Amino acid sequence: MNEVNKATRPAQKVRESSIGWMIKVLCTTLDAEMDEELKRLDLIQGQFAVLMTLLEEEGLTQAEIGKKILMPGYATTRNIDALEEKQLVERRKSEQSRRSHCIHLTSKGRSLAPKLFGIVRGVNERLMSSLEPSEQAQLAAILEKLVHAKLGR
């Protein structure tokens, strides 16, 4: 084995056993799968995140939506603009502040809920299909714990 291979092998082992690298691989493949699924509905992931947030709670301001989905303000605005253009959401003047608007689903936007839920369910099922049910539950619990710790909840 030459010197380059001797150095490469441990580096490869470190990279491939890195939790961050493994999560990145999963995120990249999940993103690609979500993109493909959402393309059929003429949506992108940012728009999907806004719609899912509004399905949880309508009447949020743009800032509240962005905060919930960890999206910067400019991106939140751009995604809401696109959804409004597609007639999936509408802006209504806030009763609390004349300067802000609350975002609401239209009936067309609300009717997408079953399809969006189906996409999430399908992508998750395909991701977890190589795990036993007990392993799936364990992984979900561990990920939830990590996310809550990172978000300070």
Backbone as a ProteinNet text record, in pm:
[ID]
protein_1_A
[PRIMARY]
MNEVNKATRPAQKVRESSIGWMIKVLCTTLDAEMDEELKRLDLIQGQFAVLMTLLEEEGLTQAEIGKKILMPGYATTRNIDALEEKQLVERRKSEQSRRSHCIHLTSKGRSLAPKLFGIVRGVNERLMSSLEPSEQAQLAAILEKLVHAKLGR
[TERTIARY]
86.2	0	90.5	66.4	151.7	109.2	188	165	29.7	-12.1	-139.7	-254.9	-251.7	-358.3	-360.9	-243.6	-237	-304.4	-286.1	-347.9	-495.8	-531.6	-669.8	-762.8	-719.1	-804.8	-856.3	-770.1	-822.4	-913.8	-878.5	-962.2	-1100.9	-1104.1	-1232.5	-1313.9	-1247.6	-1316	-1374.9	-1296.4	-1342.8	-1464	-1453.8	-1564.6	-1689.6	-1676	-1793	-1854.1	-1780.8	-1838	-1885.4	-1869.1	-1911.5	-2064.3	-2121.6	-2267.2	-2311	-2235.6	-2268.8	-2271.1	-2172.6	-2167.3	-2286.5	-2317.7	-2431.3	-2562.6	-2579.4	-2701.2	-2704.8	-2591.1	-2583.5	-2624.1	-2576.4	-2613.4	-2764.7	-2821.5	-2966.2	-3042	-2996.2	-3062.2	-3058.8	-2944.7	-2930.7	-3025.4	-3032.6	-3120.9	-3268.2	-3298.8	-3437.1	-3479	-3389.8	-3419.7	-3451.1	-3370.3	-3392.2	-3526.4	-3558.8	-3686	-3803.9	-3790.6	-3896.8	-3912.9	-3801.3	-3808	-3886.8	-3858.2	-3925.5	-4075.9	-4111.3	-4253	-4325.9	-4262.2	-4326.1	-4338.7	-4247.2	-4251.5	-4384.9	-4439.4	-4568.5	-4682.5	-4663.2	-4765.1	-4726.6	-4619.8	-4567.4	-4527	-4462.1	-4415.4	-4266.9	-4204.6	-4068.2	-4071.5	-3959.8	-3958.9	-3991.9	-3945.7	-3978.6	-4128.3	-4193.1	-4338.2	-4409.2	-4358.7	-4412.6	-4406.1	-4292	-4275.6	-4375.6	-4398.1	-4495.7	-4636.1	-4671.2	-4804.7	-4825.2	-4725.8	-4738.6	-4753.3	-4682.3	-4692.4	-4833	-4888.1	-5023.1	-5129.2	-5101.1	-5194.4	-5196.8	-5084.8	-5079.5	-5152.1	-5128.8	-5184.3	-5194.9	-5316.6	-5338.4	-5332.6	-5318.8	-5324.1	-5195	-5084	-4954.6	-4901.2	-4815.3	-4748	-4633.1	-4579.1	-4465.1	-4348.8	-4324	-4213.8	-4235.2	-4358.2	-4387.5	-4367.5	-4408.1	-4388.6	-4239.3	-4163.4	-4019.9	-3951.2	-3991.6	-3931.6	-3961.2	-4084.2	-4122.5	-4045.6	-4015.7	-3949.9	-3803.3	-3750	-3608.8	-3569.4	-3654.2	-3632	-3610	-3506.7	-3484.2	-3601.6	-3615.9	-3729.7	-3745.7	-3634.5	-3644.4	-3697.3	-3655.5	-3699.9	-3845.8	-3884.3	-4024.2	-4113.7	-4075.9	-4153.3	-4162.9	-4050	-4046.7	-4137.6	-4135.3	-4219.7	-4367.1	-4398.5	-4538.6	-4587.4	-4503.3	-4540	-4575.3	-4492.6	-4517.1	-4646.5	-4670.5	-4793.5	-4916.3	-4901.5	-5011.8	-5040.9	-4936.8	-4952.7	-5024.2	-4999.4	-5065.2	-5203.1	-5242.8	-5373	-5389.4	-5279.1	-5282.3	-5287.9	-5241.6	-5249.7	-5294.1	-5337.3	-5371.9	-5325.4	-5290.4	-5251.3	-5374.4	-5390.6	-5498.8	-5437.6	-5490	-5438.5	-5454.4	-5351.8	-5353.5	-5444.9	-5519.9	-5605.1	-5523.3	-5403	-5318	-5225.8	-5186.5	-5091.4	-5126.8	-5135.1	-5167.5	-5053.1	-4931.6	-4815.3	-4792	-4856.6	-4829.9	-4954.3	-4928.3	-5034.7	-5027.7	-5142.8	-5150.2	-5173.4	-5114.3	-5121.7	-5223.2	-5311.8	-5417.1	-5416.9	-5452.5	-5470.4	-5598.8	-5597.8	-5721.6	-5781.6	-5902	-5960.8	-5876.6	-5819.8	-5731.6	-5606.8	-5550.6	-5433.7	-5466.5	-5580.1	-5622.7	-5648.9	-5696.6	-5728.5	-5602.8	-5485.3	-5360.8	-5316.6	-5377.1	-5333.1	-5317.5	-5416.2	-5399	-5279.6	-5257.2	-5143.3	-5011.6	-5004.3	-4881.4	-4852.6	-4955.7	-4938	-4893	-4948.6	-4911.1	-4765	-4718.8	-4577.8	-4487.7	-4518.4	-4437.6	-4437.8	-4554.6	-4567.5	-4485.6	-4497.5	-4427	-4275.9	-4227.6	-4083.6	-4029.8	-4100.8	-4057.2	-4058.3	-4161.7	-4169.4	-4055.2	-4022.6	-3912.2	-3778.5	-3761.3	-3637.6	-3620.8	-3727.1	-3720.5	-3738.7	-3762	-3798.2	-3691.8	-3566.7	-3462.5	-3448.8	-3529.4	-3524.1	-3643.1	-3620.3	-3728.5	-3818.1	-3945.1	-4034.2	-3977.4	-3913.6	-3856.4	-3741.3	-3663.1	-3554	-3608.7	-3717.2	-3780.4	-3824.4	-3887.2	-3933.7	-3815.4	-3708.5	-3588.1	-3526.9	-3511.8	-3451.7	-3535.6	-3665.8	-3754.3	-3741	-3734.9	-3722	-3587.6	-3482.1	-3348.8	-3341.5	-3392	-3390.1	-3472.5	-3588.2	-3672.1	-3597.5	-3530	-3452.7	-3341.2	-3271.4	-3163.7	-3218.1	-3327	-3386.8	-3433.4	-3501.1	-3547	-3429.9	-3322.5	-3204.3	-3142.3	-3134.2	-3076.1	-3163.9	-3295.5	-3388.2	-3420.1	-3365.6	-3387.2	-3528.1	-3588.6	-3726.6	-3728.6
-117.6	0	123.6	215.7	334	435	541	640	711.6	739.8	809	722	593.3	502.6	485.9	485.6	474.2	593.2	711	832.1	840.8	795.9	806.1	715.3	595.2	496.8	546	594.5	645.5	767.7	852.9	971.2	929.5	830.3	781.4	720.3	644.3	583.2	689.9	794.2	903.1	970.8	1002	1069	982.3	858.4	772.2	730.6	744.2	713.7	840.6	954.6	1081.9	1093	1123.8	1143	1252.8	1361.8	1472.7	1429.7	1350.6	1304.2	1214	1123.2	1032.2	1110	1208.9	1291	1368.6	1419.4	1493.1	1404	1280.1	1186	1165.2	1143.8	1123.5	1248.5	1365.2	1491.2	1512.1	1485.7	1504.5	1412.6	1286.7	1193.4	1225.2	1265.2	1302.2	1428	1525.8	1648.6	1616.4	1531	1494.8	1424.3	1336	1264.7	1360.5	1450.5	1550.2	1641.2	1684.9	1770.5	1702.5	1574.8	1498.7	1487.5	1457.7	1445.3	1578.8	1684.6	1816.5	1875.5	1837.4	1886.4	1851.6	1735.9	1692	1786	1858.3	1953.3	2097.8	2113.3	2245.2	2324.7	2255.5	2317.7	2290.5	2375.7	2351.5	2336.5	2294.4	2262.9	2382.5	2500.2	2617.4	2644	2628.6	2647	2537.6	2416.3	2304.1	2334.5	2385.6	2415.4	2520.4	2621.5	2725.9	2665.3	2586.1	2524.3	2433.8	2353.2	2263.3	2343.4	2453.7	2538.7	2597.2	2641.2	2697.7	2590.1	2468.5	2359.7	2331.5	2359.2	2346.4	2461.8	2582.2	2702.6	2813.6	2852.5	2960.4	3096.6	3197.8	3334.2	3383	3316.9	3361	3473.2	3556	3657	3588.8	3658.7	3604.7	3576.7	3667.1	3650.2	3525.8	3503.4	3385.7	3256.5	3258.5	3139.8	3111.9	3216	3200.4	3145.9	3196.1	3150.9	3002.7	2961.5	2821.8	2724.6	2766.6	2674.3	2709.8	2798.2	2835.8	2887	2973.8	3027.8	3178.6	3231.7	3376.9	3454	3577.6	3659.6	3672.5	3698.3	3716.3	3590.1	3473	3346.5	3318.9	3352.5	3335.9	3419.9	3544.9	3634.9	3580.2	3536.1	3483.7	3360.9	3272.1	3152.3	3186.4	3279.7	3321.9	3391	3473.9	3539.2	3434.7	3331.4	3226.5	3150.8	3122.8	3052	3139.4	3268.3	3360.6	3366.7	3367.6	3368.2	3241.6	3130.9	3003.4	2991.2	3095.7	3102.3	2994	2962.9	2864.3	2930.8	3056	3134	3275.5	3345	3486.5	3563.8	3689.8	3779.2	3858.2	3868.4	3950.3	4045.7	4166.1	4263.6	4210.4	4232.2	4187.8	4277.9	4217.5	4295.9	4361	4306.3	4358.8	4470.9	4466.6	4564.7	4602.7	4733.9	4778.6	4753.6	4730.3	4711.5	4568.3	4474.2	4334.5	4266.3	4157.3	4076.3	3936.2	3874.6	3735.6	3650.5	3534.2	3447.3	3336.4	3317.3	3216.4	3129.1	3003.8	2912.9	2947.6	2932.5	2939.4	2798.8	2784.8	2650.6	2561.6	2619.1	2544	2496.8	2582.8	2546.8	2440	2455.5	2359.4	2222.3	2221.2	2093.4	2011.4	2074.1	2001.2	1916.4	1939.1	1872.3	1720.7	1647.7	1502.6	1462.7	1534.6	1503.6	1532.9	1646.1	1681	1581	1542.9	1443.2	1310	1274.2	1150.6	1151.3	1266	1277.5	1254.9	1320.4	1305.3	1159	1099.3	960.5	868.2	886.2	800.8	815.1	938.1	961.8	902	922.7	867	714.2	655.1	508.8	451	515	465	479.7	589.7	611	502.5	472.2	382.6	235.2	204.9	68.8	-36.5	3.6	-95.2	-121.6	-53.9	-70.9	-152.1	-224.6	-294.9	-190.6	-222.4	-126.5	-71.2	-155.1	-106.1	-9.7	-36	54.8	187.2	179.9	302.4	390.9	329.4	404.4	463.3	385.6	433	551.8	538.3	645.9	772.9	759.1	875.3	943.1	865.5	921.6	991.9	932.4	992.9	1122.5	1120.4	1242	1353.8	1318	1416.2	1478.7	1396.2	1444.6	1539.8	1503.6	1589.3	1722.5	1716.9	1839.2	1930.2	1874.9	1956.4	2018.7	1943.9	1998.1	2111.8	2097	2201.3	2326	2305.9	2419.3	2477.5	2416.1	2467.9	2448.8	2339.4	2313	2213.7
0	0	0	-91.5	-96	9.9	25	131.5	118.2	-4.8	-26.3	21.8	-12.6	30.5	181.6	245.1	390.9	457.7	401.8	458.7	424.6	306.6	259.7	338.1	365.3	432.2	567.7	658.7	786.3	768.5	672.8	648.2	600.3	512.9	462.8	575.9	662.4	776.7	868.9	895.1	981.5	918.2	789.1	720.4	721.1	682.1	668.1	801.1	909.1	1040.7	1112.1	1047.1	1104.5	1102.3	1215.5	1224.7	1128.2	1124.5	1034.2	889.2	847.6	709.4	679.1	771.6	749.4	739.8	825.6	820.1	689.2	645.3	518.4	401.6	399.9	293.6	293.5	411.4	420.6	377.6	421.8	384	233.6	172.4	28.4	-47.9	-6.9	-76.5	-48.9	73.2	105.7	30.1	22.8	-52.5	-198.3	-258.9	-399	-416.8	-324.5	-332.4	-312.1	-214.8	-191.4	-313.4	-370.7	-489.8	-601	-622.2	-727.2	-699.9	-577.1	-539.5	-551.6	-502.8	-502.3	-643.1	-730.3	-868.9	-933.8	-896.1	-952.1	-912.7	-801.5	-754.9	-788.4	-866.6	-902.3	-777.6	-685	-561.2	-542.3	-462.2	-417.6	-265.4	-207.3	-64.4	25.4	-9.7	71.2	74.1	-40	-47.2	31.3	20.2	97	246.7	293.3	436.4	482.4	400.4	435.3	441.4	341.9	341.3	462.4	493.6	609.3	739.1	749.4	868.6	879.9	768	769.4	792.8	754.5	785	934.7	1001.7	1148.2	1215.6	1163.5	1226.3	1122.7	1093.9	996.5	1063.9	981	1030.4	1091.8	1061.8	1111.2	1023.7	1080.9	999.8	925.4	826.3	752.7	846.8	940.8	1035.7	1122.3	1166.3	1249	1170.5	1044.1	959.2	943.6	909.3	890.8	1014.2	1129.7	1256.1	1280.9	1254.1	1277.8	1188	1064.9	971	948.2	1032.4	1026.5	888.1	832.4	699.2	709.9	644	649.8	589	632.3	590.2	440	368.9	224.2	156.5	205.1	145.7	180.1	301.5	342.1	251.8	232.7	146.5	4.8	-48.6	-186	-199.7	-100.9	-107.8	-92.7	-4.3	11.7	-114.4	-175	-301.6	-407.8	-418.8	-518.4	-488.4	-360.7	-322.3	-345.5	-323.9	-349.1	-499.1	-579.3	-725	-773.1	-705.4	-739.2	-675.6	-603.8	-536.3	-430.1	-361.8	-253.9	-117	-109	14.8	-19.5	84.6	68.3	190	166.4	275.1	317.6	449.4	504.4	604.6	609.4	705.6	847.4	925.7	1064.9	1146.6	1236.4	1325.7	1436.1	1464	1570.6	1522.2	1395.9	1345.2	1202.3	1178.8	1043.4	945.5	998.6	912.2	869.8	933.2	897	841.7	775.1	717	775.9	785.4	827.9	703.2	703.1	586.8	614.3	517.3	528.7	404.4	423.8	311	238	108.2	31.6	32.3	-17.9	-24.4	-115.9	-220.8	-310.4	-234.5	-151.7	-71.9	30.7	95.3	197.3	135.5	11	-55	-86.6	-80.5	-104.4	15.8	130.8	254.2	238.9	188.4	178.1	91.5	-16.9	-103.6	-33	38	110.2	220.3	294.5	400.8	340.9	225.3	157.9	114.4	67.1	27.8	148.5	258.5	380.5	425.3	428.7	472.4	380.9	250.6	155.6	164.8	171.3	181.2	310.9	419.7	548.6	547	489.8	483.7	402.8	290	207.5	280.4	351.9	427.9	534.2	604.5	719.7	683.6	557.5	517.5	549.9	563	592.9	742.9	823.7	968.9	1019.1	1126.6	1195.4	1262.8	1288.5	1354.1	1485.3	1564.3	1690.5	1664.7	1560	1523.9	1471.4	1396.4	1346.5	1462.5	1562.6	1680	1755.9	1770.6	1839.4	1766.6	1635.2	1556.3	1565.4	1552.8	1561.7	1697.6	1804.2	1939.1	1957	1906.5	1918.1	1838.2	1715.6	1633.8	1697.6	1751.8	1820.1	1937.5	2013.6	2128.4	2084	1976.8	1925.8	1873.3	1798.9	1744.1	1856.6	1954.6	2068.9	2143.2	2157.9	2226.2	2146	2016.2	1930.8	1923.3	1927.8	1920.5	2056.9	2160.9	2296.5	2348.4	2313.4	2358.6	2470.4
[MASK]
+++++++++++++++++++++++++++++++++++++++++++++++++++++++++++++++++++++++++++++++++++++++++++++++++++++++++++++++++++++++++++++++++++++++++++++++++++++++++

